[in-house]
XYZ file of N, CA and C in Angstrom:
273
model
N 100.343 99.314 139.103
C 99.241 100.255 139.112
C 99.577 101.491 138.285
N 100.838 101.899 138.340
C 101.233 103.094 137.602
C 101.105 102.871 136.095
N 101.460 101.666 135.635
C 101.353 101.356 134.212
C 99.900 101.415 133.747
N 98.993 100.908 134.577
C 97.576 100.945 134.224
C 97.115 102.390 134.106
N 97.525 103.241 135.018
C 97.159 104.658 134.968
C 97.741 105.320 133.734
N 98.978 104.950 133.378
C 99.600 105.508 132.173
C 98.837 105.094 130.926
N 98.427 103.830 130.872
C 97.679 103.354 129.711
C 96.311 104.031 129.619
N 95.693 104.256 130.761
C 94.402 104.950 130.751
C 94.562 106.385 130.271
N 95.639 107.049 130.725
C 95.901 108.414 130.268
C 96.150 108.430 128.775
N 96.921 107.478 128.286
C 97.232 107.427 126.860
C 95.981 107.156 126.052
N 95.119 106.279 126.543
C 93.888 105.966 125.820
C 92.940 107.157 125.796
N 92.966 107.955 126.845
C 92.083 109.113 126.888
C 92.654 110.313 126.157
N 93.892 110.200 125.662
C 94.478 111.282 124.886
C 95.356 112.218 125.688
N 95.512 111.962 126.985
C 96.363 112.813 127.800
C 97.825 112.469 127.539
N 98.689 113.433 127.723
C 100.110 113.244 127.441
C 100.756 112.326 128.472
N 101.615 111.444 127.983
C 102.378 110.549 128.842
C 103.857 110.769 128.564
N 104.195 111.941 128.052
C 105.537 112.195 127.559
C 106.601 112.130 128.647
N 106.263 112.424 129.904
C 107.258 112.387 130.966
C 107.697 110.962 131.272
N 106.766 110.002 131.209
C 107.098 108.638 131.554
C 107.675 107.873 130.360
N 107.067 108.010 129.186
C 107.476 107.212 128.048
C 107.266 108.001 126.760
N 108.301 108.645 126.247
C 108.123 109.460 125.042
C 107.745 108.633 123.815
N 108.198 107.379 123.741
C 107.837 106.540 122.597
C 106.342 106.285 122.567
N 105.772 105.958 123.715
C 104.333 105.716 123.793
C 103.563 106.982 123.449
N 104.069 108.113 123.881
C 103.414 109.385 123.590
C 103.409 109.672 122.091
N 104.542 109.426 121.447
C 104.631 109.648 119.997
C 103.714 108.685 119.260
N 103.691 107.435 119.701
C 102.842 106.435 119.060
C 101.363 106.786 119.213
N 100.962 107.184 120.408
C 99.563 107.556 120.634
C 99.184 108.799 119.832
N 100.107 109.738 119.697
C 99.846 110.931 118.896
C 99.660 110.553 117.431
N 100.472 109.637 116.940
C 100.337 109.172 115.561
C 99.011 108.477 115.324
N 98.600 107.642 116.270
C 97.307 106.961 116.147
C 96.179 107.981 116.156
N 96.292 108.969 117.006
C 95.281 110.019 117.071
C 95.203 110.796 115.754
N 96.359 111.085 115.155
C 96.375 111.804 113.878
C 95.733 110.980 112.763
N 95.997 109.675 112.747
C 95.383 108.803 111.743
C 93.873 108.763 111.939
N 93.445 108.677 113.193
C 92.012 108.670 113.475
C 91.356 109.975 113.037
N 92.004 111.094 113.318
C 91.466 112.394 112.900
C 91.353 112.478 111.382
N 92.346 111.946 110.696
C 92.322 111.941 109.235
C 91.168 111.090 108.707
N 90.953 109.945 109.327
C 89.850 109.070 108.923
C 88.492 109.755 109.154
N 88.346 110.381 110.302
C 87.089 111.070 110.618
C 86.849 112.252 109.678
N 87.916 112.982 109.341
C 87.802 114.109 108.435
C 87.354 113.651 107.050
N 87.954 112.573 106.561
C 87.575 112.085 105.229
C 86.140 111.564 105.236
N 85.730 110.940 106.321
C 84.355 110.458 106.419
C 83.371 111.631 106.415
N 83.714 112.682 107.142
C 82.856 113.871 107.187
C 82.732 114.514 105.799
N 83.856 114.602 105.092
C 83.823 115.183 103.752
C 83.020 114.325 102.790
N 83.120 113.019 102.927
C 82.340 112.122 102.075
C 80.843 112.301 102.337
N 80.481 112.423 103.608
C 79.070 112.638 103.954
C 78.573 113.973 103.405
N 79.416 115.002 103.444
C 79.035 116.303 102.886
C 78.796 116.191 101.386
N 79.667 115.473 100.698
C 79.525 115.307 99.255
C 78.256 114.546 98.917
N 77.979 113.465 99.638
C 76.805 112.652 99.351
C 75.496 113.345 99.719
N 75.560 114.258 100.675
C 74.339 114.970 101.066
C 74.137 116.253 100.265
N 75.000 116.503 99.288
C 74.837 117.669 98.425
C 75.448 118.933 98.998
N 76.390 118.793 99.893
C 77.048 119.951 100.500
C 77.949 120.659 99.503
N 78.450 121.807 99.917
C 79.318 122.625 99.065
C 80.770 122.165 99.252
N 81.121 121.096 98.555
C 82.479 120.555 98.643
C 82.866 119.984 97.288
N 84.109 120.131 96.969
C 84.639 119.706 95.679
C 84.960 118.210 95.720
N 84.708 117.508 94.627
C 85.001 116.076 94.564
C 86.495 115.799 94.703
N 87.309 116.651 94.138
C 88.762 116.472 94.234
C 89.231 116.587 95.676
N 88.620 117.486 96.417
C 88.979 117.648 97.831
C 88.623 116.392 98.626
N 87.473 115.814 98.323
C 87.054 114.584 98.990
C 87.997 113.442 98.629
N 88.315 113.320 97.348
C 89.213 112.264 96.899
C 90.590 112.391 97.553
N 91.106 113.597 97.617
C 92.408 113.835 98.244
C 92.371 113.476 99.725
N 91.296 113.846 100.389
C 91.159 113.539 101.809
C 91.101 112.030 102.045
N 90.383 111.315 101.201
C 90.288 109.860 101.337
C 91.640 109.203 101.078
N 92.353 109.678 100.059
C 93.669 109.123 99.763
C 94.651 109.380 100.908
N 94.590 110.568 101.481
C 95.469 110.900 102.601
C 95.171 109.992 103.796
N 93.898 109.789 104.085
C 93.514 108.924 105.195
C 93.950 107.480 104.933
N 93.810 107.029 103.696
C 94.210 105.671 103.337
C 95.712 105.484 103.492
N 96.486 106.432 103.009
C 97.947 106.333 103.103
C 98.417 106.366 104.557
N 97.812 107.222 105.365
C 98.215 107.299 106.765
C 97.842 106.020 107.506
N 96.707 105.423 107.160
C 96.320 104.164 107.798
C 97.257 103.033 107.385
N 97.605 102.980 106.106
C 98.543 101.947 105.639
C 99.906 102.091 106.323
N 100.359 103.315 106.499
C 101.617 103.546 107.194
C 101.531 103.071 108.642
N 100.426 103.362 109.297
C 100.225 102.925 110.673
C 100.248 101.402 110.768
N 99.619 100.724 109.828
C 99.622 99.258 109.821
C 101.037 98.726 109.622
N 101.804 99.347 108.739
C 103.183 98.909 108.523
C 104.042 99.126 109.765
N 103.830 100.234 110.459
C 104.565 100.488 111.700
C 104.207 99.430 112.740
N 102.926 99.114 112.837
C 102.499 98.061 113.766
C 103.146 96.731 113.416
N 103.182 96.391 112.127
C 103.788 95.128 111.703
C 105.267 95.070 112.061
N 105.981 96.181 111.855
C 107.406 96.219 112.191
C 107.618 96.095 113.698
N 106.758 96.740 114.489
C 106.876 96.632 115.939
C 106.612 95.207 116.411
N 105.608 94.557 115.836
C 105.331 93.168 116.193
C 106.474 92.252 115.790
N 107.044 92.496 114.629
C 108.171 91.696 114.167
C 109.368 91.867 115.112
N 109.635 93.090 115.522
C 110.737 93.340 116.453
C 110.473 92.678 117.799
N 109.237 92.742 118.261
C 108.873 92.101 119.527
C 109.073 90.593 119.447
N 108.637 89.981 118.344
C 108.812 88.540 118.175
C 110.289 88.157 118.114
N 111.099 88.989 117.481
C 112.541 88.708 117.420
C 113.167 88.812 118.807
N 112.731 89.776 119.601
C 113.257 89.908 120.960
C 112.839 88.722 121.816
N 111.633 88.238 121.631
C 111.174 87.076 122.387
C 111.898 85.804 121.968
N 112.374 85.745 120.743
C 113.061 84.552 120.265
C 114.491 84.459 120.772
N 115.033 85.540 121.293
C 116.400 85.532 121.818
C 116.422 84.709 123.105
N 117.296 83.746 123.128
C 117.437 82.884 124.314
C 118.572 83.424 125.180
N 118.280 83.507 126.447
C 119.275 84.032 127.390
C 120.040 82.906 128.032
């Protein structure tokens, strides 16, 4: 039951640092990537609607969001690979 409560707290954005600092860092990273994606989307909408925003600023924001998402995917892939290697160990 405690694990379920921890996962719910992590999903809602509340800190879980006392129980599991790794999960807290991972959730913070996911939150930062999401914020970056939302920021770039907002800037793109401002540009397309004729808002007062520079094209270079929009391009930079999109590139930053893309790079952070690619990094997150690579981290996920490495974690899955490590998990599969741990499962392959025979006791």
